Coordinates of C-alpha atoms and ligand atoms in Angstrom, one line a residue:
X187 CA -6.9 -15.2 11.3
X188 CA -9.1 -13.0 13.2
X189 CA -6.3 -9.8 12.1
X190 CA -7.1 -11.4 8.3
X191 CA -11.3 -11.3 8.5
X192 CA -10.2 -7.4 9.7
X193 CA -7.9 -6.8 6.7
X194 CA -11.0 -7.9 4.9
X195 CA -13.6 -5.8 6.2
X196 CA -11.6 -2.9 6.0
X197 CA -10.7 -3.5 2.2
X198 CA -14.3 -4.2 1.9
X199 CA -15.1 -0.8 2.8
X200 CA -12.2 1.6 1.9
X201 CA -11.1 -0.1 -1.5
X202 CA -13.6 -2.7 -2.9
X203 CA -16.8 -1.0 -2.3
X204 CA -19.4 -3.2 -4.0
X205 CA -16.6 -5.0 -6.0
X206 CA -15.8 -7.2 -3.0
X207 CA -19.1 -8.4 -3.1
X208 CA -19.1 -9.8 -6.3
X209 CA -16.2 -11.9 -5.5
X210 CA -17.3 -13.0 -1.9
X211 CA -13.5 -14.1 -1.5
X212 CA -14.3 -17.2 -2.7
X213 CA -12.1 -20.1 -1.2
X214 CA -9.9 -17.8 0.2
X215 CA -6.7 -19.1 -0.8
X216 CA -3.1 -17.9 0.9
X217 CA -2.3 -14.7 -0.6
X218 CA 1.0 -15.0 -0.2
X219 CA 1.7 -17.9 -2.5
X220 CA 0.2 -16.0 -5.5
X221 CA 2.9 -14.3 -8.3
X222 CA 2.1 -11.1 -8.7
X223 CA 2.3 -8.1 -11.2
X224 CA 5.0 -10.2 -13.0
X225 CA 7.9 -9.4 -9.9
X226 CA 9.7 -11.8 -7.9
X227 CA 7.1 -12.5 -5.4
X228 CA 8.2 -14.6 -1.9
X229 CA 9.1 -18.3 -4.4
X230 CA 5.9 -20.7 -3.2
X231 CA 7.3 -23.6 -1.5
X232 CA 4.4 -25.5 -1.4
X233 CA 4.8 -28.3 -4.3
X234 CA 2.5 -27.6 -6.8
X235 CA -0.3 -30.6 -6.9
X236 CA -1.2 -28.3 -3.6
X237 CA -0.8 -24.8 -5.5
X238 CA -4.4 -23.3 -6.2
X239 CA -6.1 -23.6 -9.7
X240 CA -5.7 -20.0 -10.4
X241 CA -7.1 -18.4 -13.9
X242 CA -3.2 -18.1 -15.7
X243 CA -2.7 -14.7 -17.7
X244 CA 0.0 -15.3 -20.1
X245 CA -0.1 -12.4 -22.3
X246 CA -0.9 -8.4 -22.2
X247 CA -0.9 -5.9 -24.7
X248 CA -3.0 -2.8 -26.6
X249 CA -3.9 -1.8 -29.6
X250 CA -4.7 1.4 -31.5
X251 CA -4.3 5.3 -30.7
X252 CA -5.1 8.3 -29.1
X253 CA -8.7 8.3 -29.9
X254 CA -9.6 4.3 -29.7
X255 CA -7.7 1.9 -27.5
X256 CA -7.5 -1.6 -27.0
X257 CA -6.8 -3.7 -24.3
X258 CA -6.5 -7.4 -24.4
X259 CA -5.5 -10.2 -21.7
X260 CA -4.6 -13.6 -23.1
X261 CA -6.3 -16.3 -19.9
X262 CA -6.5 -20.4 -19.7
X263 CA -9.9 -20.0 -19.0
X264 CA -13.5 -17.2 -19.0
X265 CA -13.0 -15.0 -15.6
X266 CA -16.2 -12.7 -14.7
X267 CA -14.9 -8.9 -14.1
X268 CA -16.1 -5.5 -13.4
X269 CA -14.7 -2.4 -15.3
X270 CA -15.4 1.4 -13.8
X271 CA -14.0 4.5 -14.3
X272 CA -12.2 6.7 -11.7
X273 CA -11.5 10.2 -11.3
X274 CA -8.7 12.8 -10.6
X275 CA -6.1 11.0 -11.7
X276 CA -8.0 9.4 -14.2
X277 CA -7.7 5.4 -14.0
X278 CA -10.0 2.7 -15.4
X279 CA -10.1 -0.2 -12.9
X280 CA -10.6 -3.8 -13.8
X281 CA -11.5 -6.5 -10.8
X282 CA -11.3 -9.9 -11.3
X283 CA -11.0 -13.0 -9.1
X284 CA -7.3 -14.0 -8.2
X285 CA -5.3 -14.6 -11.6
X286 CA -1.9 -16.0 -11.7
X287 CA -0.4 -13.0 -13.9
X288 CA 2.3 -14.9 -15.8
X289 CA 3.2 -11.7 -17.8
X290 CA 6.5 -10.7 -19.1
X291 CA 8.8 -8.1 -16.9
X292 CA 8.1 -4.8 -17.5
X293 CA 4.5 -5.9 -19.1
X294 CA 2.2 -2.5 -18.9
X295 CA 5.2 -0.1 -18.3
X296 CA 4.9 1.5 -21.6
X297 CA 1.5 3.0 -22.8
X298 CA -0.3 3.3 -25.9
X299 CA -3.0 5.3 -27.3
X300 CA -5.2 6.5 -23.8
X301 CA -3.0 4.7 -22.2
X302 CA 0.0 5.9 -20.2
X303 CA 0.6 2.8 -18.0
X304 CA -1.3 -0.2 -16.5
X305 CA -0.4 -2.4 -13.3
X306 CA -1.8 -5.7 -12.2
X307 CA -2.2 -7.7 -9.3
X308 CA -3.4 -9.2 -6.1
X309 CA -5.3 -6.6 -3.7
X310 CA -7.2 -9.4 -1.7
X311 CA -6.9 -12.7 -1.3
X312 CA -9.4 -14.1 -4.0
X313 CA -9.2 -10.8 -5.8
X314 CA -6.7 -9.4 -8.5
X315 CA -7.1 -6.1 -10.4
X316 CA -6.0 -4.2 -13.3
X317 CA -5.4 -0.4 -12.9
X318 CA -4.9 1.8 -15.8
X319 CA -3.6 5.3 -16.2
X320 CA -5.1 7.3 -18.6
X321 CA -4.0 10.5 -20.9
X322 CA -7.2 11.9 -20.4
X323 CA -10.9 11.3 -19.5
X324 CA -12.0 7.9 -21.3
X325 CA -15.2 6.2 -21.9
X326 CA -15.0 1.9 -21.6
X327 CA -16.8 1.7 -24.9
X328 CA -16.9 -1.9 -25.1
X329 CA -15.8 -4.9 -22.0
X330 CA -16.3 -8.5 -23.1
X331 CA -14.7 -11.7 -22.4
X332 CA -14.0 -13.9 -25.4
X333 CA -14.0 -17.9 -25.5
X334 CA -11.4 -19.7 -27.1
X335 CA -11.7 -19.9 -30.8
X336 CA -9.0 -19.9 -34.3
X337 CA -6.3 -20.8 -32.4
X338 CA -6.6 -17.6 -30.0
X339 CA -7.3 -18.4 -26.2
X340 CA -10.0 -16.9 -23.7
X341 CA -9.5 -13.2 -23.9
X342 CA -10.7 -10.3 -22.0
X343 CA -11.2 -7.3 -24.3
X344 CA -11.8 -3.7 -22.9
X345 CA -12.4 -0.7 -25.5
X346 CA -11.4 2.4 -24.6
X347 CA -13.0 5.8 -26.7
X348 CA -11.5 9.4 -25.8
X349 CA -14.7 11.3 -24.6
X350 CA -15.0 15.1 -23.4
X351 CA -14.1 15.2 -19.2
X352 CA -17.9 16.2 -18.8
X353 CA -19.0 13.1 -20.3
X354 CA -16.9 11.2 -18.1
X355 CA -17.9 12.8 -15.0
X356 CA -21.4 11.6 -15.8
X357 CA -20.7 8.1 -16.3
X358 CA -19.0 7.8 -13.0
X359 CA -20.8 6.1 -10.0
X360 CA -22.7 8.8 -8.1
X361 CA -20.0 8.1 -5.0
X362 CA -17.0 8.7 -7.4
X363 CA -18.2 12.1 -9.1
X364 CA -15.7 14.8 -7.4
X365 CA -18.3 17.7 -7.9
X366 CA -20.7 15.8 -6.1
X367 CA -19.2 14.9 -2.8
X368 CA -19.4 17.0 0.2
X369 CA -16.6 18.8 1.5
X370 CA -16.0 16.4 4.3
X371 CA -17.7 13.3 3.8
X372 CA -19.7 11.4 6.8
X373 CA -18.4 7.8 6.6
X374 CA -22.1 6.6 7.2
X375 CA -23.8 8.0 4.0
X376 CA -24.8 5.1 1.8
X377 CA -21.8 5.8 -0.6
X378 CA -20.1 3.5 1.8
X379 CA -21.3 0.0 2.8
X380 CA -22.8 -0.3 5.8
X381 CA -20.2 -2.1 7.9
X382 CA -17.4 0.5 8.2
X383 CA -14.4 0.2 10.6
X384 CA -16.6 3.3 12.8
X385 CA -18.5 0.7 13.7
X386 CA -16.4 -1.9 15.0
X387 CA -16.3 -2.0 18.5
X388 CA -12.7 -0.8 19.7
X389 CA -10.8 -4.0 20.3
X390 CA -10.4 -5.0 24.0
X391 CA -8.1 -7.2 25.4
X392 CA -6.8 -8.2 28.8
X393 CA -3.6 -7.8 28.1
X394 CA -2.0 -5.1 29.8
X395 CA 1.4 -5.4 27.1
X396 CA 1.6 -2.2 24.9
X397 CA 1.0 -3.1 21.2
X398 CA 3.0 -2.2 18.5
X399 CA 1.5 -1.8 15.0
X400 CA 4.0 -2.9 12.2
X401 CA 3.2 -1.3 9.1
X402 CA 5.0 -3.0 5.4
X403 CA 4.8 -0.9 3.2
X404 CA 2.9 -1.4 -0.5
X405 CA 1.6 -5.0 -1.3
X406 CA -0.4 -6.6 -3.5
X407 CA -0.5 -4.9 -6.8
X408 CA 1.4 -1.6 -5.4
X409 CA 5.1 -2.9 -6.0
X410 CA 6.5 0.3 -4.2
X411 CA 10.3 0.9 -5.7
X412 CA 12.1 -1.9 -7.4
X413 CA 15.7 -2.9 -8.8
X414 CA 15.9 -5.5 -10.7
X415 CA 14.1 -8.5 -9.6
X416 CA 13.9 -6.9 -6.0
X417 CA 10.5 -5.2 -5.3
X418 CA 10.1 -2.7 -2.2
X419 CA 7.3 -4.7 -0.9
X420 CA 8.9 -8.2 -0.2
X421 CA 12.1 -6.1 1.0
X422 CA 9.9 -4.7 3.6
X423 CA 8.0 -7.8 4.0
X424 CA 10.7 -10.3 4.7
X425 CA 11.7 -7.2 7.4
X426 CA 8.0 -6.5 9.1
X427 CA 8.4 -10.0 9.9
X428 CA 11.9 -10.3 11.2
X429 CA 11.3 -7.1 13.4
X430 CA 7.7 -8.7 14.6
X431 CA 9.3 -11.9 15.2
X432 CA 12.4 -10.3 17.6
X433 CA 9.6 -8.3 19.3
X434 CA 7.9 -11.5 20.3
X435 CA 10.4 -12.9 21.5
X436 CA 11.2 -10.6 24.3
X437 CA 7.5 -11.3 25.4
X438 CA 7.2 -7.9 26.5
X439 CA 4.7 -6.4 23.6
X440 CA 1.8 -7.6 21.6
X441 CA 2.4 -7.2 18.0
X442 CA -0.1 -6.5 15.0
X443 CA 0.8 -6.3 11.1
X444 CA -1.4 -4.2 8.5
X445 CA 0.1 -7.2 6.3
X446 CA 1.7 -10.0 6.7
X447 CA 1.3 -11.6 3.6
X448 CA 1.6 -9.8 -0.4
X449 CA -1.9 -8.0 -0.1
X450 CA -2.6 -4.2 -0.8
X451 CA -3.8 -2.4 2.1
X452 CA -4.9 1.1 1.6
X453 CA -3.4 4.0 3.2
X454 CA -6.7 5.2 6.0
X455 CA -6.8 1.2 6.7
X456 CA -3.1 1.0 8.0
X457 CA -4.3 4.2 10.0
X458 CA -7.0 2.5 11.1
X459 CA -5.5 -0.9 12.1
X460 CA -3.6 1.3 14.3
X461 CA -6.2 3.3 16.1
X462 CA -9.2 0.7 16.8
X463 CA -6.2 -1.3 18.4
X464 CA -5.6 1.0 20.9
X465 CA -2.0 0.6 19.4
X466 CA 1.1 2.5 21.4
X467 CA 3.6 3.0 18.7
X468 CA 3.2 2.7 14.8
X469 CA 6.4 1.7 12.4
X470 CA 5.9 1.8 8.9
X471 CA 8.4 -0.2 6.9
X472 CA 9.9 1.3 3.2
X473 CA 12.8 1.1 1.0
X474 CA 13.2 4.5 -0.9
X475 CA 14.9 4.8 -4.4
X476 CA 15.9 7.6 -6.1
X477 CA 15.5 8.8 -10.0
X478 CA 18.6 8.8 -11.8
X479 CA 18.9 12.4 -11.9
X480 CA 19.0 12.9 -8.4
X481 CA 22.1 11.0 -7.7
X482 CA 22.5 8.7 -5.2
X483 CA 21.7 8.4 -1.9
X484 CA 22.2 5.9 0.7
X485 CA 21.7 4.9 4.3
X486 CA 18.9 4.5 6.7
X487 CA 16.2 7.9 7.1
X488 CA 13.5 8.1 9.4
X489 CA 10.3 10.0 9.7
X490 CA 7.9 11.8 11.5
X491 CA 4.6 13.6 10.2
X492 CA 4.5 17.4 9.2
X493 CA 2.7 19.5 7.7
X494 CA 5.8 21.3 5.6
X495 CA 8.4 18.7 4.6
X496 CA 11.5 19.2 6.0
X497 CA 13.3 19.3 2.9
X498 CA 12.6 18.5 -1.1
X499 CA 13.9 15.0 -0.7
X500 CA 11.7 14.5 2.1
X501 CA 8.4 16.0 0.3
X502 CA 9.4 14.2 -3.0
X503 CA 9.4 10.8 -1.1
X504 CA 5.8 11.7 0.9
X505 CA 4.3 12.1 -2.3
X506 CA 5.4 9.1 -4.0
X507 CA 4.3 7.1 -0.6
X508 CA 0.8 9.0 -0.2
X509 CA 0.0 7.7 -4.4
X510 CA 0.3 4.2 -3.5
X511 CA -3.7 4.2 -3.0
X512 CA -3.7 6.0 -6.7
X513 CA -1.8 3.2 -7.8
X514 CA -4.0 0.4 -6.4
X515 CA -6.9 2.5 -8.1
X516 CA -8.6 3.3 -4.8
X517 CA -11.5 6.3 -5.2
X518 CA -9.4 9.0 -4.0
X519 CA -12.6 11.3 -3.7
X520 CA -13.5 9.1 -0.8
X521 CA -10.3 10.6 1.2
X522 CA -10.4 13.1 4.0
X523 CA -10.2 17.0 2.8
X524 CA -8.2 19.3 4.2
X525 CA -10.4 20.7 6.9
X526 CA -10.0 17.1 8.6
X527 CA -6.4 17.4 8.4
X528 CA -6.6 20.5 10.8
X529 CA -8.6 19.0 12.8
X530 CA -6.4 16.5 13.5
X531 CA -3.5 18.3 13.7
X532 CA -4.9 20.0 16.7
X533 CA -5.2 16.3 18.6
X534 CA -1.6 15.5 17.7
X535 CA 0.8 17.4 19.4
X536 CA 1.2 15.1 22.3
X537 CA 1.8 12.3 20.0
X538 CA 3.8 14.3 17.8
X539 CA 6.2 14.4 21.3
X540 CA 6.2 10.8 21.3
X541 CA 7.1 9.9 18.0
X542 CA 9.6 12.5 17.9
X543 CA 11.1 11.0 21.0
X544 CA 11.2 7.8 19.6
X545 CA 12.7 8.6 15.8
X546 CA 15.7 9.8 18.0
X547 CA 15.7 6.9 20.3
X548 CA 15.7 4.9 16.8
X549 CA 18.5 7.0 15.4
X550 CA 21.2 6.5 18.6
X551 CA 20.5 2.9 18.4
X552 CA 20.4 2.4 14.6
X553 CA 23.6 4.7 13.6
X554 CA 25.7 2.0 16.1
X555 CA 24.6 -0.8 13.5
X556 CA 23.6 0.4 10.1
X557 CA 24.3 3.0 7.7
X558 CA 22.3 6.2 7.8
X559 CA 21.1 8.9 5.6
X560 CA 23.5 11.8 6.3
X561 CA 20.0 13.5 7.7
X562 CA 18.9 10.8 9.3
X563 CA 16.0 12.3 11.0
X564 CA 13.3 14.3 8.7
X565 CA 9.9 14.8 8.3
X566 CA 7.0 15.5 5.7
X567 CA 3.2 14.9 5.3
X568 CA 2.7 11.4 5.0
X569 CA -1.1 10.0 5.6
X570 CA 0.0 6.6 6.9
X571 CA 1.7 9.0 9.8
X572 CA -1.4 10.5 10.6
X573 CA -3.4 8.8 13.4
X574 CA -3.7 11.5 16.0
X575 CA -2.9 9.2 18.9
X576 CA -0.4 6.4 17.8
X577 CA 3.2 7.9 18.1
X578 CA 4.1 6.8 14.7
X579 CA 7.0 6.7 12.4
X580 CA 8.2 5.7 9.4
X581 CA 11.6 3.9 8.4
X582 CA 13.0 3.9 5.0
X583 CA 15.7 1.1 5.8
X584 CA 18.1 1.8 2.7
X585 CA 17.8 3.0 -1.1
X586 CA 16.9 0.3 -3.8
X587 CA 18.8 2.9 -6.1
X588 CA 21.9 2.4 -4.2
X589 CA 23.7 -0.6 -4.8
X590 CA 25.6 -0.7 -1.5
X591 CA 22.4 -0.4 -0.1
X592 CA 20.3 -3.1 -1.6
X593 CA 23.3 -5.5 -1.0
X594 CA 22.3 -4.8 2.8
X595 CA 18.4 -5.4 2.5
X596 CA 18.9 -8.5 0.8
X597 CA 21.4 -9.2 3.8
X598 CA 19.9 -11.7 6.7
X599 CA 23.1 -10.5 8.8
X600 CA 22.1 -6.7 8.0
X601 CA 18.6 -7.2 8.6
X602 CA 19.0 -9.2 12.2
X603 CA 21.4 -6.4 13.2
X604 CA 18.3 -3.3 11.8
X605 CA 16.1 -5.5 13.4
X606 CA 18.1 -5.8 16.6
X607 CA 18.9 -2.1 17.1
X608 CA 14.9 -1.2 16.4
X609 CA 13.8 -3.6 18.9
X610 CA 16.7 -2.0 21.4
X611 CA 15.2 1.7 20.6
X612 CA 11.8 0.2 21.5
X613 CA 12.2 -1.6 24.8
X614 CA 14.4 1.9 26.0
X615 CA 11.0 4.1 24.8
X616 CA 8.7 2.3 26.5
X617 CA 10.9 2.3 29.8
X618 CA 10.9 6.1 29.7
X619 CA 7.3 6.1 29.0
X620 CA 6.4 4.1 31.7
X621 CA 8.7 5.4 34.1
X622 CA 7.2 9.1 33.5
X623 CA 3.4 8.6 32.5
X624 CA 2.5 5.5 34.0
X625 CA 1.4 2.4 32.1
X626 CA 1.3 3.3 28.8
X627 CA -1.7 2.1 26.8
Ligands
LIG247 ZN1 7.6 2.9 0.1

């Protein structure tokens, strides 16, 4: 619980801003029994007198063109939401309480009018949102919810008018207008609420074990890469846990998720997680896939930060990884700039030596049991890899896109054996580390 009411704060401050406010995560319910975003979420085994009284969602579509477009959302019942703007990309962002989306497959994947795409679902428990992506700046000319009447159920209606991108700058919140932030913004201005993770005492245990950060990838209303009715984020999921679990076991390590449930997390808080845990190595769990065109890969890959990719494949993939906060609709104008990612770089050549180390320990033990990339080891700039002092790494398991592949990560055999060989590559780096450096953190 106590890594849950964390979770909370940090999404408070990183992603909801005042929205979490209004919602006050109400009730709280599991997040993991919630359907999301329309995809096969973990089935809910509870029976259902026990399920929560969600708001249902049972229909989704727009209306109109490229100058005026409209957006409507069939519901059971009035929800209160709050509709603002964001910039660069442009997105309009919708938060409402937790909704059981009960929307067909593929629902939002095709745009229309100022409207290229739109996703939906869960990014706290208590808390679902709509992200759209725009064709150009928009202003939300009109946001109502309608009650029930001839026939038609509660509806929530959003207007969307094409407007000039100076207009829309000055309709964004103060804290989301890019010209007006600093360069490097100071996390304590009042464009961020006044409990921020800076201010959290580091966390301080008695327990002299070394802690090891598992990081699921996507969550929430961030699906990640998906074939079929499999979604990236349950694959990775169902395999956080299996790794956590066999790390447990052995009694030798404390363990921490960024999620252990279907929440979004953004991108700085998995970061963060890490660092105000002291934590001594960082694994971030993904599934890649690859477009059509590109053909098709397969096997295991694992990563380690850099500031030039290692190859195109490798940039590609840090690219797609480092939108997921885009895709949640996080203010992206909130992130670090460039001049902090020098900085940084400075501090993390030691830990650069460590997580090197230990994406070839991962490699020997991995190649023995699973299938691997046939350049198993690369590297590229992804933010979730950035904490200066957690030796981190991140593990795309297999390819969605390949079929051979996704036959494995659906695989409890394949998984215990992955999970088997990782928790091998762990136990040897930590005997090296203590053996030449003392105890390690
Ligand atoms: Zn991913």
């Amino acid at each position: 619980m106590e890594n849950r009411a964390k979770h909370l704060v940090f999404l408070g401050c990183g992603l909801l801003c005042a929205a979490a406010s209004v919602f006050a995560v109400a009730g709280a319910p599991s997040a993991a029994e919630g359907t999301q975003g329309g995809q096969s979420a973990p089935a809910a085994n509870a029976p259902a007198a026990s399920a929560p009284d969600f708001p249902v969602a049972s229909g989704a579509r727009l209306a109109g063109d490229d100058k005026q477009t409209r957006f409507i959302l069939d519901l059971d019942r009035k929800i209160e939401f709050r509709a603002f703007p964001l910039a660069d990309p442009y997105r309009v962002v919708v938060d409402i309480p937790q909704v059981n989306f009960q929307l067909a497959t593929g629902t939002g994947s095709a745009g229309r009018g100022l409207v290229k795409a739109f996703r939906y679902g869960l990014v706290m428990p208590g808390g679902s949102r709509i992200v759209f992506d725009l064709t150009g700046p928009v202003k939300i000319a009109n946001s109502y919810v309608l009650d029930a009447a001839n026939g038609q159920p509660p509806r929530l209606v959003l207007d969307f008018e094409q407007i000039d991108r100076t207009a829309f700058v000055q309709a964004l919140a103060p804290e989301s207008r890019p010209e007006l932030k600093p360069a490097i913004s100071d996390s304590t201005t009042a464009t961020i609420p006044a409990v921020t993770t800076a201010a959290l005492p580091p966390v301080t245990t008695t327990d002299p074990r070394p802690l090891i950060v598992i990081d699921p990838g996507h969550g929430g209303i961030d699906n990640g890469t998906q074939s079929g009715d499999q979604t990236e984020k349950n694959l990775v999921l169902g395999f956080g846990l299996a790794l956590r679990d066999r790390i447990e076991k052995s009694g030798k390590y404390r363990v921490v998720m960024t999620r252990s449930d279907d929440t979004f997390i953004p991108l700085n808080d998995r970061v963060k997680i890490a660092r105000t845990q002291s934590a001594a190595l960082f694994v971030s769990i993904h599934a890649d896939a690859l477009p059509r065109r590109e053909g098709d890969a397969q096997g295991a890959t694992i990563y380690t930060v850099s500031d030039k990719a290692s190859d195109a494949e490798a940039e590609r993939l840090a690219e797609a990884e480092n939108k997921a906060d885009a895709i949640a609709g996080v203010n992206l104008t909130d992130e670090p700039t460039d001049v902090a990612d020098i900085l940084i770089d400075l501090a993390q050549r030691e830990t650069k030596t460590f997580s090197n180390r230990f994406a070839r320990l991962l490699m020997d033990e991995m190649k023995s049991t699973v299938r691997m990339h046939k350049h198993p080891l690369k590297s590229a700039g992804f933010r979730v890899l950035k904490a200066p002092d957690v030796p981190s790494v991140l593990v795309e398991i297999g390819y969605v896109s390949n079929k051979g592949d996704l036959e494995h990560l659906v695989s409890e055999n394949w998984r215990n054996k992955a999970v088997g060989s990782m928790v091998q590559a762990i136990d040897t780096f930590f005997a090296k580390r203590l053996a030449t450096a003392g105890p390690a953190k």
